[in-house]
Short mmCIF file of C-alpha atoms and ligand atoms in Angstrom, two decimals:
data_model
loop_
_atom_site.label_atom_id
_atom_site.label_comp_id
_atom_site.label_asym_id
_atom_site.label_seq_id
_atom_site.Cartn_x
_atom_site.Cartn_y
_atom_site.Cartn_z
CA MET A 1 22.70 6.13 -5.27
CA THR A 2 24.84 4.80 -8.13
CA PRO A 3 26.40 7.31 -10.60
CA ASN A 4 24.13 5.78 -13.24
CA SER A 5 20.98 6.63 -11.25
CA HIS A 6 22.30 10.13 -10.60
CA ASP A 7 22.79 10.78 -14.34
CA ILE A 8 19.37 9.35 -15.07
CA LEU A 9 17.67 11.61 -12.51
CA GLN A 10 19.43 14.56 -14.11
CA SER A 11 18.40 13.49 -17.59
CA VAL A 12 14.70 13.29 -16.60
CA GLY A 13 14.80 16.85 -15.25
CA ILE A 14 14.76 16.15 -11.50
CA ASN A 15 15.71 19.04 -9.22
CA LEU A 16 18.75 17.26 -7.80
CA GLU A 17 19.22 19.56 -4.84
CA LEU A 18 15.63 19.20 -3.63
CA HIS A 19 15.67 15.49 -4.44
CA ALA A 20 18.77 15.01 -2.30
CA ARG A 21 17.08 16.88 0.56
CA MET A 22 13.96 14.76 0.26
CA THR A 23 15.83 11.45 0.17
CA ALA A 24 18.00 12.54 3.13
CA TYR A 25 14.78 13.30 5.06
CA ASN A 26 13.27 9.92 4.11
CA ASN A 27 16.48 8.03 4.91
CA ASP A 28 16.83 9.69 8.34
CA LEU A 29 13.27 8.77 9.16
CA HIS A 30 13.77 5.19 8.00
CA GLU A 31 16.88 4.94 10.17
CA ARG A 32 14.92 6.16 13.16
CA THR A 33 11.80 4.05 12.67
CA HIS A 34 13.17 0.79 11.24
CA ARG A 35 16.93 0.39 11.26
CA SER A 36 17.30 1.26 14.93
CA ALA A 37 14.83 -1.50 15.93
CA LYS A 38 16.25 -4.56 17.68
CA ASN A 39 15.51 -8.18 16.74
CA ARG A 40 14.94 -7.55 13.05
CA PRO A 41 15.30 -10.51 10.66
CA ALA A 42 18.61 -10.18 8.77
CA ALA A 43 16.68 -10.54 5.49
CA MET A 44 15.02 -7.18 6.15
CA ALA A 45 18.27 -5.68 4.83
CA LEU A 46 16.99 -6.67 1.35
CA PHE A 47 13.87 -4.58 1.90
CA ASP A 48 15.84 -1.66 3.38
CA THR A 49 17.91 -1.70 0.19
CA ALA A 50 14.76 -1.77 -1.95
CA PHE A 51 13.38 1.17 0.07
CA HIS A 52 16.47 3.24 -0.73
CA ALA A 53 16.50 2.00 -4.35
CA SER A 54 12.99 3.33 -4.98
CA HIS A 55 14.54 6.76 -5.64
CA GLY A 56 17.73 5.43 -7.24
CA GLU A 57 18.41 2.00 -8.74
CA ARG A 58 14.74 1.24 -9.33
CA VAL A 59 14.45 4.48 -11.31
CA ALA A 60 17.43 3.35 -13.39
CA GLU A 61 15.75 -0.03 -14.01
CA VAL A 62 12.57 1.66 -15.26
CA PHE A 63 14.61 4.10 -17.35
CA ASN A 64 16.63 1.29 -18.96
CA TYR A 65 13.49 -0.74 -19.61
CA ARG A 66 11.98 2.24 -21.41
CA GLN A 67 15.19 2.87 -23.36
CA LYS A 68 14.74 -0.61 -24.80
CA GLY A 69 11.22 0.29 -25.97
CA GLY A 70 9.29 -0.81 -22.85
CA LYS A 71 6.20 1.17 -21.83
CA SER A 72 4.96 2.17 -18.37
CA ILE A 73 2.01 3.86 -16.66
CA GLY A 74 1.58 5.62 -13.32
CA THR A 75 -1.18 4.42 -10.94
CA PHE A 76 -2.56 5.51 -7.55
CA CYS A 77 -4.79 2.74 -6.35
CA ILE A 78 -4.88 -1.03 -5.96
CA PHE A 79 -7.97 -1.12 -8.20
CA VAL A 80 -5.80 -0.85 -11.33
CA PRO A 81 -5.18 -4.47 -12.42
CA ASP A 82 -1.44 -5.15 -12.69
CA GLU A 83 -2.07 -8.50 -14.44
CA ILE A 84 -3.53 -6.83 -17.51
CA ALA A 85 -0.91 -4.08 -17.74
CA LEU A 86 1.91 -6.63 -17.47
CA ALA A 87 0.26 -8.89 -20.08
CA ALA A 88 0.40 -5.94 -22.51
CA ASP A 89 4.08 -5.39 -21.61
CA VAL A 90 3.21 -2.19 -19.75
CA LEU A 91 4.90 -1.70 -16.39
CA PRO A 92 2.57 -0.25 -13.74
CA ILE A 93 4.30 2.19 -11.35
CA PRO A 94 2.34 3.04 -8.19
CA LEU A 95 2.91 6.74 -7.51
CA CYS A 96 1.28 7.37 -4.11
CA GLY A 97 3.51 9.54 -1.95
CA GLY A 98 4.24 8.68 1.68
CA SER A 99 6.77 11.35 2.50
CA HIS A 100 5.89 14.41 4.56
CA TRP A 101 8.73 16.42 3.04
CA PRO A 102 7.01 17.50 -0.25
CA VAL A 103 3.42 18.12 1.00
CA ASP A 104 3.65 21.94 1.00
CA TYR A 105 4.62 21.97 -2.68
CA ALA A 106 1.09 20.67 -3.42
CA ASP A 107 -0.23 24.17 -2.56
CA LYS A 108 0.50 25.09 -6.16
CA MET A 109 -2.69 23.32 -7.20
CA PHE A 110 -4.46 21.72 -4.25
CA PRO A 111 -6.16 23.05 -1.11
CA ARG A 112 -4.59 22.29 2.25
CA GLU A 113 -7.77 20.53 3.37
CA ILE A 114 -7.17 17.29 1.48
CA CYS A 115 -5.41 14.14 2.54
CA PRO A 116 -1.60 14.02 2.82
CA LEU A 117 -1.39 11.07 0.44
CA ILE A 118 -2.58 13.26 -2.42
CA ARG A 119 -0.58 16.28 -1.24
CA SER A 120 2.62 14.24 -0.93
CA THR A 121 2.18 12.64 -4.35
CA PHE A 122 1.68 15.92 -6.18
CA GLY A 123 4.07 17.83 -3.92
CA MET A 124 6.75 15.56 -5.38
CA VAL A 125 5.55 16.25 -8.90
CA PHE A 126 5.43 20.04 -8.43
CA SER A 127 8.81 20.18 -6.65
CA ASN A 128 10.36 18.16 -9.45
CA THR A 129 11.43 15.42 -7.08
CA CYS A 130 9.23 12.59 -8.39
CA PRO A 131 11.71 10.41 -10.30
CA TYR A 132 8.92 8.72 -12.27
CA LYS A 133 7.42 11.99 -13.52
CA LYS A 134 8.74 11.54 -17.03
CA LEU A 135 9.12 7.76 -17.02
CA LYS A 136 5.62 6.90 -18.13
CA ASP A 137 3.34 6.81 -21.16
CA GLY A 138 0.10 7.46 -19.32
CA VAL A 139 -1.43 7.88 -15.87
CA VAL A 140 -4.49 5.98 -14.68
CA GLY A 141 -6.61 7.36 -11.87
CA GLU A 142 -9.87 5.93 -10.54
CA THR A 143 -13.18 7.15 -9.14
CA THR A 144 -12.72 6.27 -5.49
CA CYS A 145 -12.74 9.30 -3.17
CA ASP A 146 -13.80 12.83 -4.18
CA ALA A 147 -10.33 14.33 -3.70
CA LYS A 148 -8.79 11.83 -6.08
CA LYS A 149 -11.56 12.11 -8.66
CA LYS A 150 -11.26 15.88 -8.83
CA ALA A 151 -7.45 15.72 -8.92
CA TRP A 152 -7.58 13.45 -11.99
CA ASP A 153 -9.96 15.97 -13.62
CA LEU A 154 -7.56 18.84 -13.05
CA LEU A 155 -4.61 16.89 -14.35
CA GLY A 156 -6.37 15.26 -17.31
CA PHE A 157 -5.56 11.65 -16.40
CA GLU A 158 -7.20 8.50 -17.76
CA VAL A 159 -9.83 7.41 -15.21
CA MET A 160 -11.22 3.94 -14.43
CA GLU A 161 -14.74 4.14 -13.10
CA VAL A 162 -14.95 2.21 -9.85
CA PRO A 163 -18.67 1.84 -9.02
CA GLN A 164 -19.65 2.89 -5.49
CA LYS A 165 -22.11 0.03 -4.92
CA LYS A 166 -21.82 -3.71 -5.53
CA THR A 167 -24.99 -4.70 -7.37
CA GLU A 168 -25.01 -6.84 -10.56
CA ILE A 169 -25.30 -3.64 -12.63
CA ASP A 170 -22.21 -2.25 -10.90
CA ARG A 171 -20.35 -5.50 -11.49
CA ALA A 172 -21.19 -5.37 -15.21
CA LEU A 173 -19.97 -1.77 -15.36
CA TRP A 174 -16.73 -2.73 -13.60
CA ILE A 175 -16.10 -5.66 -15.98
CA SER A 176 -16.52 -3.28 -18.92
CA GLU A 177 -14.07 -0.83 -17.27
CA VAL A 178 -11.51 -3.62 -16.89
CA GLN A 179 -12.00 -4.51 -20.58
CA ARG A 180 -11.54 -0.84 -21.46
CA PHE A 181 -8.33 -0.79 -19.41
CA ARG A 182 -7.07 -3.74 -21.48
CA LEU A 183 -7.64 -1.75 -24.68
CA TYR A 184 -5.95 1.28 -23.10
CA VAL A 185 -2.72 -0.58 -22.26
CA GLU A 186 -2.75 -2.45 -25.58
CA ASN A 187 -2.97 0.89 -27.31
CA ILE A 188 0.02 2.23 -25.33
CA SER A 189 2.33 -0.69 -26.11
CA GLY A 190 0.91 -2.02 -29.35
CA VAL A 191 0.97 -5.46 -27.73
CA THR A 192 -2.20 -7.58 -27.76
CA VAL A 193 -3.09 -9.32 -24.50
CA THR A 194 -3.27 -13.02 -25.36
CA PRO A 195 -4.82 -15.73 -23.17
CA ALA A 196 -1.40 -17.40 -22.77
CA ARG A 197 0.31 -14.21 -21.64
CA LEU A 198 -2.55 -13.21 -19.32
CA ARG A 199 -2.51 -16.67 -17.72
CA GLU A 200 1.18 -16.15 -16.95
CA THR A 201 0.75 -12.68 -15.45
CA ILE A 202 -2.26 -13.78 -13.36
CA ARG A 203 -0.02 -16.48 -11.82
CA LEU A 204 2.86 -14.06 -11.37
CA VAL A 205 0.82 -11.39 -9.59
CA ASN A 206 -0.86 -14.10 -7.50
CA ASP A 207 2.64 -15.36 -6.57
CA ARG A 208 3.44 -11.93 -5.18
CA ARG A 209 0.18 -12.02 -3.19
CA ARG A 210 0.93 -15.57 -1.99
CA ALA A 211 4.36 -14.48 -0.73
CA LEU A 212 2.78 -11.61 1.18
CA GLN A 213 0.12 -13.93 2.61
CA VAL A 214 2.77 -16.36 3.90
CA ILE A 215 4.76 -13.54 5.55
CA ASN A 216 1.58 -12.14 7.05
CA ALA A 217 0.54 -15.51 8.49
CA PHE A 218 3.63 -15.49 10.77
CA ARG A 219 2.02 -12.57 12.55
CA MET A 220 -0.78 -14.81 13.83
CA LEU A 221 1.72 -16.53 16.13
CA PRO A 222 1.76 -15.60 19.83
CA ASP A 223 5.32 -14.28 19.33
CA PRO A 224 5.54 -12.96 15.77
CA PRO A 225 9.04 -13.28 14.25
CA ILE A 226 8.46 -10.09 12.24
CA SER A 227 7.28 -6.74 13.56
CA GLY A 228 4.37 -4.71 12.20
CA LEU A 229 6.82 -2.04 11.06
CA ASP A 230 8.80 -4.55 9.01
CA ALA A 231 5.69 -6.25 7.63
CA LEU A 232 4.56 -2.81 6.45
CA LEU A 233 7.92 -2.20 4.78
CA VAL A 234 7.61 -5.53 2.93
CA SER A 235 4.18 -4.51 1.58
CA GLN A 236 5.42 -1.06 0.60
CA VAL A 237 8.36 -2.58 -1.27
CA ALA A 238 5.98 -5.01 -3.05
CA LEU A 239 4.35 -2.02 -4.71
CA ASN A 240 7.57 -0.56 -6.07
CA GLN A 241 10.14 -3.29 -6.63
CA ASP A 242 10.46 -5.44 -9.75
CA ILE A 243 7.97 -8.27 -9.17
CA HIS A 244 10.49 -11.12 -9.71
CA ALA A 245 13.04 -9.48 -7.39
CA PHE A 246 10.32 -9.04 -4.77
CA ILE A 247 9.23 -12.69 -4.92
CA ASP A 248 12.90 -13.79 -4.56
CA ALA A 249 13.52 -11.47 -1.59
CA SER A 250 10.31 -12.69 0.05
CA GLY A 251 11.51 -16.29 -0.30
CA VAL A 252 14.70 -15.42 1.61
CA LEU A 253 12.67 -13.69 4.32
CA ILE A 254 10.19 -16.58 4.62
CA ASN A 255 13.08 -19.08 5.13
CA GLU A 256 14.50 -16.91 7.87
CA LEU A 257 11.12 -16.44 9.53
CA GLU A 258 10.67 -20.23 9.62
CA HIS A 259 14.04 -20.58 11.36
CA ARG A 260 13.22 -17.83 13.81
CA VAL A 261 9.98 -19.60 14.73
CA GLU A 262 11.85 -22.91 15.25
CA GLN A 263 14.36 -21.13 17.47
CA GLY A 264 11.70 -19.10 19.32
CA ILE A 265 13.04 -15.71 18.17
CA SER A 266 10.46 -12.97 18.46
CA ALA A 267 10.59 -9.55 16.79
CA TYR A 268 9.45 -8.05 20.09
CA GLU A 269 11.29 -7.70 23.34
CA GLY A 270 8.33 -7.88 25.68
CA ALA A 271 4.74 -9.00 25.59
CA GLY A 272 2.48 -6.13 24.54
CA PRO A 273 -1.14 -5.88 23.42
CA ARG A 274 -1.83 -7.27 19.95
CA ILE A 275 -3.08 -4.49 17.70
CA PHE A 276 -5.02 -4.59 14.46
CA LEU A 277 -4.40 -1.45 12.43
CA ALA A 278 -7.25 -0.56 10.06
CA GLY A 279 -8.00 2.26 7.66
CA THR A 280 -6.09 4.27 5.07
CA PRO A 281 -2.90 3.10 3.37
CA SER A 282 0.64 4.03 4.45
CA PRO A 283 2.59 4.46 1.19
CA MET A 284 6.35 4.06 1.23
CA GLY A 285 7.91 6.73 3.44
CA ASN A 286 5.06 6.77 5.95
CA ALA A 287 5.18 4.39 8.90
CA LYS A 288 4.28 6.93 11.54
CA VAL A 289 1.35 5.21 13.30
CA HIS A 290 3.05 1.79 13.17
CA TYR A 291 6.11 3.41 14.75
CA ALA A 292 4.08 5.30 17.39
CA LEU A 293 2.40 2.04 18.43
CA GLU A 294 5.41 -0.28 18.38
CA SER A 295 7.76 2.19 20.06
CA SER A 296 5.13 2.41 22.84
CA GLY A 297 5.30 -1.34 23.48
CA LEU A 298 2.26 -2.46 21.45
CA ARG A 299 2.53 -5.07 18.70
CA VAL A 300 0.93 -4.42 15.33
CA VAL A 301 0.04 -7.98 14.32
CA ALA A 302 -2.44 -7.25 11.54
CA ASP A 303 -2.82 -4.49 9.01
CA GLU A 304 -6.05 -4.08 7.10
CA SER A 305 -5.15 -1.27 4.69
CA CYS A 306 -4.16 -1.22 1.00
CA THR A 307 -0.56 -1.44 2.20
CA GLY A 308 -1.69 -4.45 4.22
CA MET A 309 -4.13 -7.32 3.75
CA ARG A 310 -6.49 -5.48 1.39
CA TYR A 311 -3.66 -5.61 -1.16
CA TYR A 312 -3.09 -9.37 -1.02
CA ARG A 313 -6.03 -11.00 0.77
CA ASP A 314 -7.73 -12.31 -2.38
CA LEU A 315 -6.23 -14.11 -5.37
CA VAL A 316 -7.45 -14.08 -8.96
CA ASP A 317 -9.11 -17.38 -9.90
CA GLU A 318 -6.52 -19.20 -12.06
CA SER A 319 -8.87 -21.78 -13.54
CA HIS A 320 -9.95 -19.89 -16.69
CA ASP A 321 -8.42 -20.44 -20.15
CA ASP A 322 -10.29 -18.00 -22.38
CA LEU A 323 -9.56 -14.28 -22.43
CA ASP A 324 -13.04 -13.12 -21.40
CA GLY A 325 -13.16 -15.65 -18.56
CA MET A 326 -9.80 -14.43 -17.28
CA ILE A 327 -10.78 -10.76 -17.56
CA GLU A 328 -13.97 -11.50 -15.64
CA ALA A 329 -12.01 -13.37 -12.95
CA ILE A 330 -9.66 -10.40 -12.62
CA ALA A 331 -12.59 -7.97 -12.44
CA ASP A 332 -14.27 -10.06 -9.74
CA ARG A 333 -11.11 -10.24 -7.65
CA TYR A 334 -10.66 -6.46 -7.77
CA PHE A 335 -14.37 -5.90 -7.14
CA SER A 336 -14.00 -7.73 -3.84
CA ILE A 337 -11.72 -4.91 -2.57
CA ASP A 338 -13.48 -3.50 0.49
CA CYS A 339 -12.44 0.15 0.14
CA ALA A 340 -14.50 2.65 2.15
CA CYS A 341 -15.53 4.29 -1.14
CA PHE A 342 -18.30 1.63 -1.37
CA SER A 343 -21.73 2.16 0.12
CA PRO A 344 -22.77 -0.01 1.81
CA ASN A 345 -19.46 -1.64 2.65
CA THR A 346 -20.53 -4.55 4.82
CA GLU A 347 -17.74 -6.75 3.38
CA ARG A 348 -15.16 -4.58 5.13
CA VAL A 349 -16.81 -5.02 8.53
CA GLU A 350 -17.08 -8.79 7.96
CA ASN A 351 -13.42 -8.99 6.94
CA ILE A 352 -12.39 -7.00 10.01
CA LEU A 353 -14.29 -9.31 12.36
CA LYS A 354 -12.69 -12.33 10.70
CA THR A 355 -9.20 -10.87 11.12
CA VAL A 356 -9.88 -9.93 14.75
CA LYS A 357 -10.52 -13.62 15.42
CA GLU A 358 -7.74 -15.12 13.26
CA PHE A 359 -5.02 -12.83 14.60
CA ARG A 360 -6.39 -12.88 18.17
CA VAL A 361 -6.13 -9.13 18.51
CA ASP A 362 -6.64 -7.26 21.77
CA GLY A 363 -7.64 -3.97 20.19
CA LEU A 364 -8.10 -2.16 16.89
CA VAL A 365 -6.57 1.18 15.98
CA HIS A 366 -8.16 3.20 13.18
CA ASN A 367 -5.31 4.76 11.24
CA ILE A 368 -6.98 7.53 9.24
CA LEU A 369 -5.24 10.12 7.13
CA SER A 370 -6.50 13.66 7.83
CA PHE A 371 -9.41 14.70 5.60
CA CYS A 372 -10.19 11.13 4.51
CA HIS A 373 -13.93 11.31 5.17
CA ALA A 374 -14.73 7.83 3.84
CA TYR A 375 -12.58 5.95 6.38
CA ASN A 376 -13.25 8.44 9.16
CA VAL A 377 -17.04 8.15 8.92
CA GLU A 378 -16.91 4.38 8.33
CA SER A 379 -14.96 3.91 11.57
CA LYS A 380 -18.31 4.21 13.41
CA ALA A 381 -19.73 1.16 11.61
CA VAL A 382 -16.53 -0.75 12.40
CA ASP A 383 -16.75 0.26 16.08
CA ARG A 384 -20.34 -0.95 16.32
CA ALA A 385 -19.28 -4.37 15.06
CA LEU A 386 -16.25 -4.43 17.37
CA ALA A 387 -18.48 -3.66 20.36
CA SER A 388 -20.46 -6.83 19.59
CA VAL A 389 -17.28 -8.90 20.06
CA LYS A 390 -16.00 -6.72 22.93
CA VAL A 391 -12.88 -5.44 21.18
CA PRO A 392 -11.90 -1.87 22.14
CA SER A 393 -10.72 0.62 19.54
CA LEU A 394 -8.84 3.88 19.27
CA LYS A 395 -9.18 6.35 16.41
CA ILE A 396 -6.10 8.17 15.18
CA VAL A 397 -6.59 10.85 12.53
CA THR A 398 -3.27 12.26 11.46
CA ASP A 399 -0.99 13.33 8.64
CA TYR A 400 2.59 12.39 7.73
CA SER A 401 4.37 14.93 9.96
CA PHE A 402 5.93 13.83 13.24
CA GLU A 403 4.77 16.97 15.07
CA ASP A 404 1.97 15.20 16.95
CA LEU A 405 4.02 12.07 17.77
CA GLU A 406 4.30 12.75 21.52
CA GLN A 407 0.57 13.54 21.74
CA LEU A 408 -0.22 10.31 19.92
CA LYS A 409 2.02 8.34 22.25
CA VAL A 410 0.14 9.70 25.29
CA ARG A 411 -3.16 8.51 23.78
CA ILE A 412 -1.61 5.16 22.83
CA GLU A 413 -0.31 4.63 26.37
CA SER A 414 -3.78 5.14 27.87
CA PHE A 415 -5.23 2.81 25.21
CA SER A 416 -2.62 0.23 26.13
CA GLU A 417 -3.60 0.48 29.82
CA LEU A 418 -7.26 0.15 28.87
CA LEU A 419 -6.47 -3.00 26.86
CA GLN A 420 -4.56 -4.51 29.75
CA SER A 421 -7.39 -3.89 32.24
CA HIS A 422 -9.90 -5.11 29.65
CA ALA A 423 -7.91 -8.35 29.26
CA GLN A 424 -8.17 -8.96 33.02
CA LEU A 425 -11.93 -8.49 32.96
CA VAL A 426 -12.79 -10.76 30.00
S1 BJ8 B 1 -8.68 1.01 -2.65
S2 BJ8 B 1 -8.04 3.06 0.21
S3 BJ8 B 1 -5.71 2.79 -2.55
S4 BJ8 B 1 -8.85 4.51 -2.88
S5 BJ8 B 1 -6.66 8.21 2.05
S6 BJ8 B 1 -6.72 9.32 -1.33
S7 BJ8 B 1 -9.44 7.33 -0.01
S8 BJ8 B 1 -8.88 10.73 1.01
S9 BJ8 B 1 -6.10 5.91 -0.75
FE1 BJ8 B 1 -7.16 4.23 -1.47
FE2 BJ8 B 1 -7.67 2.73 -3.59
FE3 BJ8 B 1 -9.40 2.83 -1.55
FE4 BJ8 B 1 -7.08 1.60 -1.28
FE5 BJ8 B 1 -8.85 9.39 -0.79
FE6 BJ8 B 1 -8.82 8.59 1.73
FE7 BJ8 B 1 -6.80 10.01 0.76
FE8 BJ8 B 1 -7.21 7.52 -0.05
#
């Protein structure tokens, strides 16, 4: 951490001693899960740096931006449209926690029987270790799962209503919510969203998605030049880093991945089953299931979650020129998100089957955060569809702690054996 970042953390009231303990915990884990891996692309150093910067230099960037009069909001879900916030000169800061270290601090307000993503996020807030706690002008939640909805109630956040079905009436409601969000951010910054500015930010946010899509496509190859763990880190960084810096770093990585493919350099030492990981997101700090799988010899070649393809699969249509047309195009793109909060959610099953084919996966692993009922229950519908194409699956329900790692590895090893015998039979 630079002295500048240290002073800034102090000035925003961070408990420096606890913050140092939390970052040491996160750094040790990152060292163990990522940095010790062999065959990493050299460009991953850029993303390691961005990982460490999320609690240091990135905080300083946001602080300095605000000192110059810039505005920012906290968000928790990929339903909040970045394009519109950026067009109103409001910086969106995703706040979902991925670190196990602060979860017990959430006891101050939340029951233990809710998912670790929520507990980690608010554990950081209550332990005074969230560096973005005071660096924002508003917080926008959304009506996705019950735990989130009720948390926003308790904390008095602004809430976007995400419908739970996808009929025309729901679409109309969602478009009006996106319009309301535009007014909300305009009100925060005093900047009107113009068609010219929105056109620019639609392209910019699409560019970030395009970069992620290109990196992800390398994972379709028989010998992917980037591991699942590193692909996850790239997605996690995309959510926190300055968007221009992220697009630049992705360009460096893409060049290197192209060279690695030409030279036949794989991220993996041996041939292992190709795994599709599906389910809940893994915010920055959490890579536990990816690590459990890849350190057991399996290869995570596709990642369905909101820290995977769900975040960048679809682009916003760039062909509109008028403000309402652009807002509608943004609303439609976000409405295609196949979160398990929708009922029915047939799109998700269709997308999963498509990915199974494109990435030629041998098996699917449900990665479900404890107490996330939506993804846990929906795993049955996914399994039914997988059975029709003869793809085996394994369900992992877990939190952020590493206490059950050895147990998980035992289950993963038997799943790996099952996949190998299954491959001989089909
Ligand atoms: S669009 S997945 S980011 S809601 S894991 S808090 S659902 S109990 S994170 Fe999500 Fe938006 Fe959907 Fe994506 Fe609740 Fe489940 Fe916890 Fe979750």
